[in-house]
Structures are given as structure tokens and as C-alpha cells.
Amino acid sequence: MNLPILSILIFFPMLGVVLITMLSRENQWVIKWTTLVVAVLEFIFSLPLWFQFNSDTAAMQFVEKYSWFPSYGISYYIGIDGISLLLVLLTTFLTPICVMACWQDIQDKVKEFMICLLFLETGMIGVFCALDLFLFYIFWEVMLIPMYLLIGVWGAPARRIYAAVKFFLFTMFGSLLMLVAILVLYFYHHKVTGVYTFDLLKIYGLQVPFQMQFWMFLAFALAFAIKVPMFPFHTWLPDAHTEAPTVGSVMLAAVLLKMGTYGFLRFNMPLFPEAAWYFVPLFSVLAIIGIIYGALVCMMQLDLKRLIAFSSVSHLGFVMLGLFTYNMAGVQGGIIQMINHGLSTGALFLIVGIIYERRHTRLIAEFGGLSTPMPVYAAIFMIVALSSIGLPGLNGFVGEFLILLGAFKVNKIYAILGASGVIFAACYMLWMFQRVMFGVVTNEKNRNLPDLSLREIAYLTPLLVFIVWIGVYPNTFLDKTKASTENFVAQMERAKAPKVALVDVIKGDLR
């Protein structure tokens, strides 16, 4: 009997929600332990995906398809390939870490917080598994609500509402454009084939005219570019990260932002390949601006969390640069860099959260010399910081090297400009580390700060293991994505952008 393993992974967290709903809100420890057990079991349940996944094929695996609203061509259709495999596992891996990380931090409305966290996990896994456009849109919207609440209810008191509303409005605006584009595709498929369907794999085979591709690509791209976030659609990110609780920042950076890059890879590019080629120069330049702009702004930040937030703009610029190369090195680099960013930036937010719990401030000027009272903390912080700037032997180097290799094959100027981001990253990250960790302790409030507890070491250690593992032997992970990436690259190579002027596309004057 084949177990519907993806459905179990999507809906098991909802079982946890039901259990927590039945608990009294006074039993905070029981609620936390219940959430942790559910999250750990969810991770254990996801492990068979890794061991049973066939790396030799690009076909969707663990597929489940059931007719949902047959008269409208809507199906409950889920499955994963090598790209979504890594993202699903990243989600199940990080959730129990987040539960452990918020053990002391969250003391108010614990029941509601844990419900939001598990609800969010369901939405995120659903997005990475959905093969029906209608189902994808449902999961895309499902994860918006708990994230909005995490920022708006448990964020920093001063500006949490502003940050939550800004996050919601940006994401919602992009989502609505994407919904319109999905409906246009749905009706166009019926016009061509006489069949109403939201089946993604069937719509892949649709021959969409270039002018229509042009507008559909832009509609999807705006939704995903906001989520990435790409320059200049990134302005919601620093506020959301700064005001969100530590765990909210971790989930936002590590998983939610990947929905944007994943969306480009799964939907924008294969659905509209000619338009995707047409927009290579524009999106490559925006990615490079994001790399350099994000790094330069990091150097001026006074708040640790805000610095890490802007570093995400720079790191995800690398991911976008790699995806738009349409070659093996660049795309595989982009995919592995999604995972790297989830691990490294997630760890950085956890590390900042630890000293925020002790000092209730994230201002860099408030610290200095922390390596004296907190040597274990300093050592872990150093490894994660080095992984974030791409030191050889750690995970960040693998992704950035492959991306720059892929970019060099396409355009040497892109590669050179992108490489400058690595240098800037070393400057802002090491300067920040030096100001926080080295020197003498000048602030008496820092002199007796306790070092990491066993709980904190327990949830940081798995992240360190993968940071080193990917850096030393990335093939373990690259092999899983190889067939899917080859299929994607071949799909893109079969299409090229028609040589038409932008003004002709806008006027509809195509010949």
C-alpha cells in the first residue's frame, strides 16, 4: 500500500492545530511540547522522501491526484521533483528548530502562536507540492494569514502593525495579479483545447503566443518578485524582519522568500519560456543591483536584524542571477543557494534573537567584546557569518561559485559585477562581527551575559552540520536536483525570445 506521504506532510501539522485547540491556554508547557512533538514527527515523516526519491528522473514523484471540482477542472494534484524536494525538507527541518527557539521568547498568547506556526507549515509545504494552479493559489494565500499574524501580534510593539499591513498589502497586490494571469491561462487553455483545467503539467504543453506570454510573465513575475524580494520590490522586507519575532524572521527568510524564487522556476520560466528569455537582461540587471545595493545598505545599518534583512536582498539577488542564466551551473547554483540562504540566514536570525533575549536590544553599538563572556556563542556566530559570506568549505561558497560560473558563461560583465557582492558581503559581515564580538567589554550590561544554554546549542547544531556538509560535499544535494535541472535547462533551450521591439509588443504590432 502506497502511503499518501505528501498529503500526510501537508495536513499533519493541522492535526497538531486541532490538538492544541483542545488544550487550555493556561497549559503553556503542554502546548509547547505538543507543538514540538508534532514538528519533530513531521520532520521524521518527511525523511522517506529523501531516501525513496529517484534522482535519475525529472518526472514528478509521490504524485497524488484526485478530482476536486471536476466541472471546473480543479484537482487536488500534488507531487515533487528534485527542486521541490529540497524545499519541502528545508521546511520540515526548520520548523522544530523554530519551536525550540521560541521556547522562552514567546510567553504571550502561546496557544495562538503555536497554531499560527503549524498553520504556516501546512501552507508552505502545500505551495512546494501543488501541481494544480488553483491549489497552488490556495496554499499561497493560506500561508499569508499566519505570517501576517506572527508579525502583527507578536512583533515589536512600536511598528508591528505597520510592518504587518505593509507585508500583507505588498503580497496581496502581487497575488491578485497572479490570480488574473492564472484565469487568463485557464480560459486560453479551454479556447485552444476545449478543456477547462488548472493542471500545471498540461498547461506546460500549451503554445502561448509571445505577446500573451509577455503580459502573463509580468503578472506572475510581479507576484514572485515581491516575495523574493527583488530590487525594487524589497521595501516591505526590512520592516517585516525587524518587527517580527525571531521565529517569524527565521521562517520568513528561510522558507517564505523561497516561494518567490521557486515560483519563477516552477511557473514563470517554463510556462512562458520565450518571454522568460526576453526578460533575461532586465531581471539579470535587477538581480545585480539587488546584490550590490543590499550589500552597501548593510554597511550603514545600526540594527543587527535590519542588517541581516538587507543581506537577504543581496543573497537572493545571487539566486535570481543564477536562475536567469538558464544553464546547469547557474540554475543548480541558484537552487542550492536557496537552501544555503535558508540555513545561514535562518541561523543568523536565531543568533541575533539569542542576544536580544538577554539584552532586549539589537543595536550594534550596545555590544562589543561578547566573545569574552560568550565564547561558544562567538564560535557558532563566526561559522555562520563565514558561511553567509561564502567562505570555501562552507555552504555559501558552493552556491555563489556555481552562480558566478553560470553567469560567466552568459555574460562576463554580469559575473564580475555579481562577484563584487561577495567582497561587499565580507566587508559588512566581518565588520559587524568585529564590532559585536571582539575588543574589550565596555558596556557593563554585557560583562556577565550567560553563554549558550543546552537548548540553544541543541537547535543551532543541526544547522551547523548542514552548513559544513553542503560546503564540504555538495554532491549529496546537487545529485537530487540534477535531473530536474537538466530537464528545466533543456526546456528553456528549446525556446528563444523573438527579436521584437518593446514598443511593438506594447502596441500589439507583432509580425
Coordinates of C-alpha atoms in Angstrom, one line a residue, residues 65-463:
K65 CA -4.3 13.3 -8.0
Y66 CA -7.9 13.4 -7.1
S67 CA -10.7 15.2 -8.9
W68 CA -11.9 18.1 -6.6
F69 CA -14.3 20.3 -8.7
P70 CA -14.4 18.3 -12.0
S71 CA -16.8 20.6 -13.7
Y72 CA -14.3 23.4 -13.3
G73 CA -11.2 21.3 -14.0
I74 CA -9.9 21.7 -10.4
S75 CA -7.9 18.8 -8.9
Y76 CA -6.2 18.0 -5.7
Y77 CA -2.9 17.4 -7.6
I78 CA 0.4 17.3 -5.7
G79 CA 3.9 15.9 -6.4
I80 CA 7.5 16.9 -6.1
D81 CA 10.7 16.8 -8.2
G82 CA 14.3 17.4 -7.2
I83 CA 13.7 21.1 -6.8
S84 CA 10.7 21.0 -4.5
L85 CA 12.2 18.0 -2.6
L86 CA 14.9 20.2 -1.0
L87 CA 12.5 23.0 -0.2
V88 CA 9.9 20.6 1.5
L89 CA 12.7 19.1 3.6
L90 CA 14.1 22.5 4.5
T91 CA 10.6 23.5 5.8
T92 CA 10.2 20.3 7.9
F93 CA 13.8 20.6 9.1
L94 CA 13.4 24.3 10.3
T95 CA 10.0 24.1 12.0
P96 CA 11.1 22.1 15.1
I97 CA 14.2 24.3 15.3
C98 CA 11.9 27.3 15.4
V99 CA 9.7 25.8 18.1
M100 CA 12.7 25.2 20.3
A101 CA 14.0 28.7 19.6
C102 CA 10.8 30.4 20.7
W103 CA 10.6 28.3 24.0
Q104 CA 11.5 31.3 26.2
D105 CA 10.8 34.1 23.8
I106 CA 7.1 33.6 23.4
Q107 CA 5.2 33.9 26.7
D108 CA 2.1 35.8 25.5
K109 CA -0.7 34.0 23.6
V110 CA 1.4 30.9 23.3
K111 CA -1.5 28.8 22.1
E112 CA -2.3 31.1 19.2
F113 CA 1.3 31.5 18.3
M114 CA 1.9 27.7 18.0
I115 CA -1.3 27.4 16.0
C116 CA 0.0 30.0 13.6
L117 CA 3.3 28.3 13.3
L118 CA 1.8 24.9 12.4
F119 CA -0.7 26.5 10.1
L120 CA 2.1 28.3 8.3
E121 CA 4.0 25.0 7.8
T122 CA 0.9 23.5 6.1
G123 CA 0.7 26.4 3.7
M124 CA 4.4 26.4 2.9
I125 CA 4.6 22.6 2.2
G126 CA 1.4 22.9 0.1
V127 CA 3.0 25.6 -2.1
F128 CA 6.0 23.5 -2.8
C129 CA 3.9 20.4 -3.7
A130 CA 1.0 21.8 -5.6
L131 CA 0.7 20.9 -9.3
D132 CA -2.7 22.4 -9.9
L133 CA -2.7 26.2 -10.3
F134 CA -5.9 26.7 -8.3
L135 CA -4.5 24.5 -5.5
F136 CA -1.2 26.4 -5.6
Y137 CA -3.0 29.7 -5.2
I138 CA -5.0 28.4 -2.3
F139 CA -1.8 27.4 -0.4
W140 CA -0.1 30.6 -1.4
E141 CA -2.9 32.6 0.3
V142 CA -3.1 30.2 3.3
M143 CA 0.5 31.0 4.4
L144 CA -0.2 34.7 4.1
I145 CA -2.6 34.8 7.1
P146 CA -0.4 33.2 9.8
M147 CA 2.6 35.2 8.7
Y148 CA 0.6 38.4 8.9
L149 CA -0.5 37.4 12.5
L150 CA 3.0 36.5 13.6
I151 CA 4.3 39.9 12.6
G152 CA 1.2 41.9 13.7
V153 CA 0.5 40.2 17.1
W154 CA 3.9 39.0 18.4
G155 CA 6.2 41.6 16.7
A156 CA 7.9 44.6 18.3
P157 CA 5.2 46.9 19.8
A158 CA 6.3 50.1 18.2
R159 CA 5.8 49.3 14.5
R160 CA 4.5 45.8 14.3
I161 CA 1.1 46.8 12.8
Y162 CA 2.7 49.0 10.2
A163 CA 5.1 46.2 9.2
A164 CA 2.3 43.5 9.1
V165 CA 0.0 45.6 7.0
K166 CA 2.8 46.5 4.6
F167 CA 3.8 42.8 4.2
F168 CA 0.1 41.9 3.6
L169 CA -0.6 44.7 1.1
F170 CA 2.6 44.0 -1.0
T171 CA 2.0 40.3 -1.1
M172 CA -1.8 40.6 -1.7
F173 CA -1.3 43.0 -4.6
G174 CA 1.1 40.6 -6.3
S175 CA -1.2 37.7 -5.6
L176 CA -4.2 39.3 -7.2
L177 CA -2.2 39.9 -10.4
M178 CA -1.1 36.3 -10.4
L179 CA -4.7 35.2 -9.9
V180 CA -5.8 37.2 -13.0
A181 CA -2.9 35.6 -15.0
I182 CA -4.0 32.1 -13.8
L183 CA -7.5 32.7 -15.0
V184 CA -6.3 34.0 -18.4
L185 CA -4.3 30.8 -18.8
Y186 CA -7.3 28.7 -17.7
F187 CA -9.6 30.2 -20.3
Y188 CA -6.9 30.2 -23.0
H189 CA -6.4 26.5 -22.5
H190 CA -10.1 25.9 -22.9
K191 CA -10.1 28.1 -26.1
V192 CA -7.3 26.0 -27.6
T193 CA -8.1 22.5 -26.4
G194 CA -11.8 22.7 -25.4
V195 CA -10.8 21.5 -21.9
Y196 CA -11.0 23.5 -18.7
T197 CA -8.1 22.6 -16.4
F198 CA -5.7 24.1 -13.9
D199 CA -3.3 21.1 -14.3
L200 CA 0.1 22.7 -14.4
L201 CA 1.8 19.9 -16.4
K202 CA -0.9 20.1 -19.1
I203 CA -0.7 23.8 -19.3
Y204 CA 3.1 23.4 -19.7
G205 CA 2.3 22.0 -23.2
L206 CA 0.3 25.0 -24.2
Q207 CA 1.7 27.1 -27.1
V208 CA 1.0 30.6 -25.8
P209 CA 1.6 33.5 -28.3
F210 CA 4.6 35.7 -27.5
Q211 CA 2.6 38.8 -26.8
M212 CA 0.3 37.0 -24.3
Q213 CA 3.4 35.4 -22.7
F214 CA 4.9 38.8 -22.3
W215 CA 2.0 40.1 -20.2
M216 CA 1.4 36.8 -18.3
F217 CA 5.1 36.6 -17.5
L218 CA 5.0 40.1 -16.0
A219 CA 1.9 39.4 -13.9
F220 CA 3.4 36.2 -12.4
A221 CA 6.8 37.9 -12.1
L222 CA 5.5 40.8 -10.0
A223 CA 3.9 38.4 -7.5
F224 CA 7.1 36.4 -7.2
A225 CA 9.5 39.3 -7.4
I226 CA 7.7 40.9 -4.4
K227 CA 8.0 37.6 -2.5
V228 CA 11.8 37.1 -3.3
P229 CA 12.1 40.2 -2.8
M230 CA 13.9 41.6 -5.8
F231 CA 15.0 45.2 -6.1
P232 CA 13.0 47.5 -6.2
F233 CA 10.1 45.4 -4.7
H234 CA 12.0 44.8 -1.4
T235 CA 10.9 47.7 0.7
W236 CA 8.5 45.6 2.8
L237 CA 11.2 43.1 3.9
P238 CA 13.4 45.2 6.3
D239 CA 10.3 46.3 8.2
A240 CA 8.8 42.8 8.4
H241 CA 12.1 41.3 9.5
T242 CA 12.8 44.0 12.0
E243 CA 9.4 44.0 13.7
A244 CA 8.7 40.2 13.5
P245 CA 9.5 37.9 16.5
T246 CA 12.7 35.9 16.0
V247 CA 10.9 32.8 14.8
G248 CA 8.9 34.9 12.3
S249 CA 12.0 36.3 10.9
V250 CA 13.5 32.8 10.5
M251 CA 10.5 31.4 8.7
L252 CA 10.2 34.5 6.6
A253 CA 13.8 34.4 5.5
A254 CA 14.4 30.7 5.3
V255 CA 11.3 29.5 3.6
L256 CA 8.7 32.2 2.6
L257 CA 11.2 34.1 0.5
K258 CA 12.0 30.9 -1.4
M259 CA 8.4 30.8 -2.6
G260 CA 9.3 33.7 -4.9
T261 CA 12.4 32.1 -6.4
Y262 CA 10.6 28.8 -6.6
G263 CA 7.7 30.5 -8.4
F264 CA 10.0 31.8 -11.1
L265 CA 11.5 28.3 -11.6
R266 CA 8.3 26.3 -11.5
F267 CA 5.8 28.7 -13.1
N268 CA 7.2 31.8 -14.8
M269 CA 10.0 30.3 -16.9
P270 CA 8.5 27.0 -18.1
L271 CA 5.0 28.5 -18.7
F272 CA 6.3 31.4 -20.7
P273 CA 9.8 30.4 -22.0
E274 CA 10.0 32.9 -24.8
A275 CA 9.1 35.8 -22.6
A276 CA 11.5 34.4 -20.0
W277 CA 14.3 34.7 -22.5
Y278 CA 13.1 38.2 -23.5
F279 CA 13.4 39.4 -19.9
V280 CA 16.8 38.0 -19.1
P281 CA 18.7 41.3 -19.4
L282 CA 16.1 43.2 -17.3
F283 CA 16.0 40.6 -14.5
S284 CA 19.7 40.0 -14.5
V285 CA 20.4 43.7 -14.1
L286 CA 17.8 43.9 -11.3
A287 CA 19.4 40.9 -9.6
I288 CA 22.9 42.5 -9.8
I289 CA 21.5 45.9 -8.5
G290 CA 20.0 43.9 -5.6
I291 CA 23.3 42.2 -4.9
I292 CA 25.2 45.4 -4.7
Y293 CA 22.5 47.7 -3.3
G294 CA 21.7 45.2 -0.5
A295 CA 25.3 44.8 0.5
L296 CA 26.0 48.6 0.5
V297 CA 22.9 49.3 2.6
C298 CA 24.1 46.6 5.1
M299 CA 27.2 48.6 5.8
M300 CA 25.1 51.5 7.1
Q301 CA 22.8 49.5 9.4
L302 CA 22.8 50.1 13.2
D303 CA 20.4 47.3 14.0
L304 CA 21.6 43.7 13.7
K305 CA 18.3 42.3 12.4
R306 CA 18.0 45.1 9.8
L307 CA 21.5 44.3 8.6
I308 CA 20.6 40.6 8.1
A309 CA 17.4 41.6 6.4
F310 CA 19.2 43.7 3.8
S311 CA 21.8 40.9 3.4
S312 CA 18.8 38.8 2.2
V313 CA 18.2 41.2 -0.6
S314 CA 21.8 40.7 -1.7
H315 CA 21.9 37.0 -1.3
L316 CA 18.6 36.4 -3.1
G317 CA 19.9 38.7 -5.9
F318 CA 22.5 35.9 -6.4
V319 CA 19.8 33.3 -6.6
M320 CA 17.9 35.3 -9.3
L321 CA 21.1 35.9 -11.2
G322 CA 21.7 32.1 -11.3
L323 CA 18.2 31.2 -12.3
F324 CA 18.2 33.6 -15.2
T325 CA 21.4 32.0 -16.7
Y326 CA 19.4 29.0 -18.0
N327 CA 22.4 26.8 -17.8
M328 CA 23.2 23.9 -15.4
A329 CA 25.8 25.7 -13.3
G330 CA 23.8 28.8 -12.8
V331 CA 20.4 27.1 -12.1
Q332 CA 21.9 24.4 -9.8
G333 CA 23.8 27.2 -8.0
G334 CA 20.5 29.2 -7.6
I335 CA 18.7 26.2 -6.2
I336 CA 21.4 25.2 -3.7
Q337 CA 21.8 28.9 -2.8
M338 CA 18.1 28.9 -1.8
I339 CA 18.8 26.2 0.7
N340 CA 22.0 27.8 1.8
H341 CA 20.3 31.1 2.5
G342 CA 17.6 29.3 4.4
L343 CA 20.3 27.7 6.7
S344 CA 22.7 30.6 7.1
T345 CA 20.3 33.5 7.3
G346 CA 17.9 31.4 9.5
A347 CA 20.8 30.7 11.8
L348 CA 21.9 34.4 11.8
F349 CA 18.4 35.5 12.9
L350 CA 18.4 32.8 15.7
I351 CA 21.8 34.1 16.8
V352 CA 20.6 37.7 17.0
G353 CA 17.5 36.5 18.8
I354 CA 19.6 34.9 21.5
I355 CA 21.3 38.2 22.5
Y356 CA 18.0 40.1 22.1
E357 CA 16.5 37.7 24.7
R358 CA 19.3 38.6 27.1
R359 CA 19.7 42.3 26.4
H360 CA 16.4 43.4 24.7
T361 CA 18.3 45.4 22.2
R362 CA 19.7 44.7 18.7
L363 CA 21.7 47.8 18.3
I364 CA 25.3 47.1 17.3
A365 CA 26.6 50.0 19.4
E366 CA 25.2 48.3 22.5
F367 CA 27.6 45.3 22.2
G368 CA 31.3 44.7 21.9
G369 CA 33.6 42.1 23.4
L370 CA 30.9 39.4 23.6
S371 CA 33.4 36.7 22.8
T372 CA 34.7 37.0 26.4
P373 CA 31.5 36.2 28.3
M374 CA 30.0 34.1 25.5
P375 CA 32.8 32.0 23.8
V376 CA 30.6 29.2 22.5
Y377 CA 28.2 31.8 21.1
A378 CA 31.1 33.6 19.4
A379 CA 32.4 30.4 17.8
I380 CA 29.0 29.5 16.3
F381 CA 28.4 33.1 15.2
M382 CA 31.7 33.1 13.4
I383 CA 31.0 29.9 11.5
V384 CA 27.5 31.1 10.4
A385 CA 28.9 34.5 9.4
L386 CA 31.6 32.9 7.3
S387 CA 29.1 30.6 5.7
S388 CA 27.0 33.7 4.8
I389 CA 29.9 35.4 3.1
G390 CA 30.8 32.3 1.1
L391 CA 34.0 31.0 2.7
P392 CA 35.3 27.9 0.9
G393 CA 34.4 24.8 2.9
L394 CA 31.1 26.2 4.0
N395 CA 27.8 26.1 2.1
G396 CA 27.6 29.7 0.8
F397 CA 30.7 29.2 -1.3
V398 CA 29.2 26.4 -3.3
G399 CA 26.1 28.3 -4.3
E400 CA 27.8 31.5 -5.1
F401 CA 30.6 29.8 -7.1
L402 CA 28.1 27.9 -9.3
I403 CA 26.0 31.0 -9.9
L404 CA 29.1 33.1 -10.9
L405 CA 30.3 30.2 -13.1
G406 CA 26.9 30.1 -14.8
A407 CA 26.8 33.9 -15.1
F408 CA 30.3 34.0 -16.6
K409 CA 29.1 31.7 -19.4
V410 CA 26.3 34.1 -20.3
N411 CA 27.8 37.5 -19.7
K412 CA 31.2 38.2 -18.2
I413 CA 30.1 41.6 -17.0
Y414 CA 27.2 40.1 -15.0
A415 CA 29.7 37.7 -13.3
I416 CA 32.2 40.4 -12.5
L417 CA 29.5 42.7 -11.1
G418 CA 27.9 39.8 -9.2
A419 CA 31.3 38.9 -7.7
S420 CA 31.6 42.3 -6.2
G421 CA 28.7 41.4 -3.9
V422 CA 30.9 38.6 -2.4
I423 CA 33.6 41.2 -1.5
F424 CA 31.0 43.7 0.0
A425 CA 29.4 40.8 2.0
A426 CA 32.8 40.0 3.6
C427 CA 33.1 43.7 4.5
Y428 CA 29.8 44.2 6.2
M429 CA 29.5 40.8 7.8
L430 CA 33.1 40.8 9.3
W431 CA 32.8 44.4 10.3
M432 CA 29.6 43.7 12.1
F433 CA 31.1 40.6 13.8
Q434 CA 34.2 42.6 14.9
R435 CA 32.1 45.3 16.5
V436 CA 29.8 42.9 18.3
M437 CA 32.2 40.1 19.4
F438 CA 35.8 41.5 19.6
G439 CA 37.5 44.0 21.8
V440 CA 37.0 44.7 25.5
V441 CA 33.6 44.7 27.2
T442 CA 32.9 48.4 27.6
N443 CA 29.2 48.0 28.4
E444 CA 28.7 46.7 31.9
K445 CA 25.4 45.1 30.9
N446 CA 27.3 42.7 28.7
R447 CA 30.0 41.6 31.1
N448 CA 28.1 38.8 32.7
L449 CA 25.9 37.6 29.9
P450 CA 25.4 33.9 30.1
D451 CA 26.7 31.8 27.2
L452 CA 24.5 29.4 25.2
S453 CA 22.3 27.1 27.1
L454 CA 21.9 23.4 26.1
R455 CA 18.6 24.2 24.4
E456 CA 20.2 26.9 22.2
I457 CA 23.2 24.6 21.4
A458 CA 20.7 21.8 20.5
Y459 CA 18.8 23.8 17.9
L460 CA 21.9 25.5 16.4
T461 CA 24.0 22.4 16.0
P462 CA 21.9 20.8 13.2
L463 CA 22.2 24.0 11.2

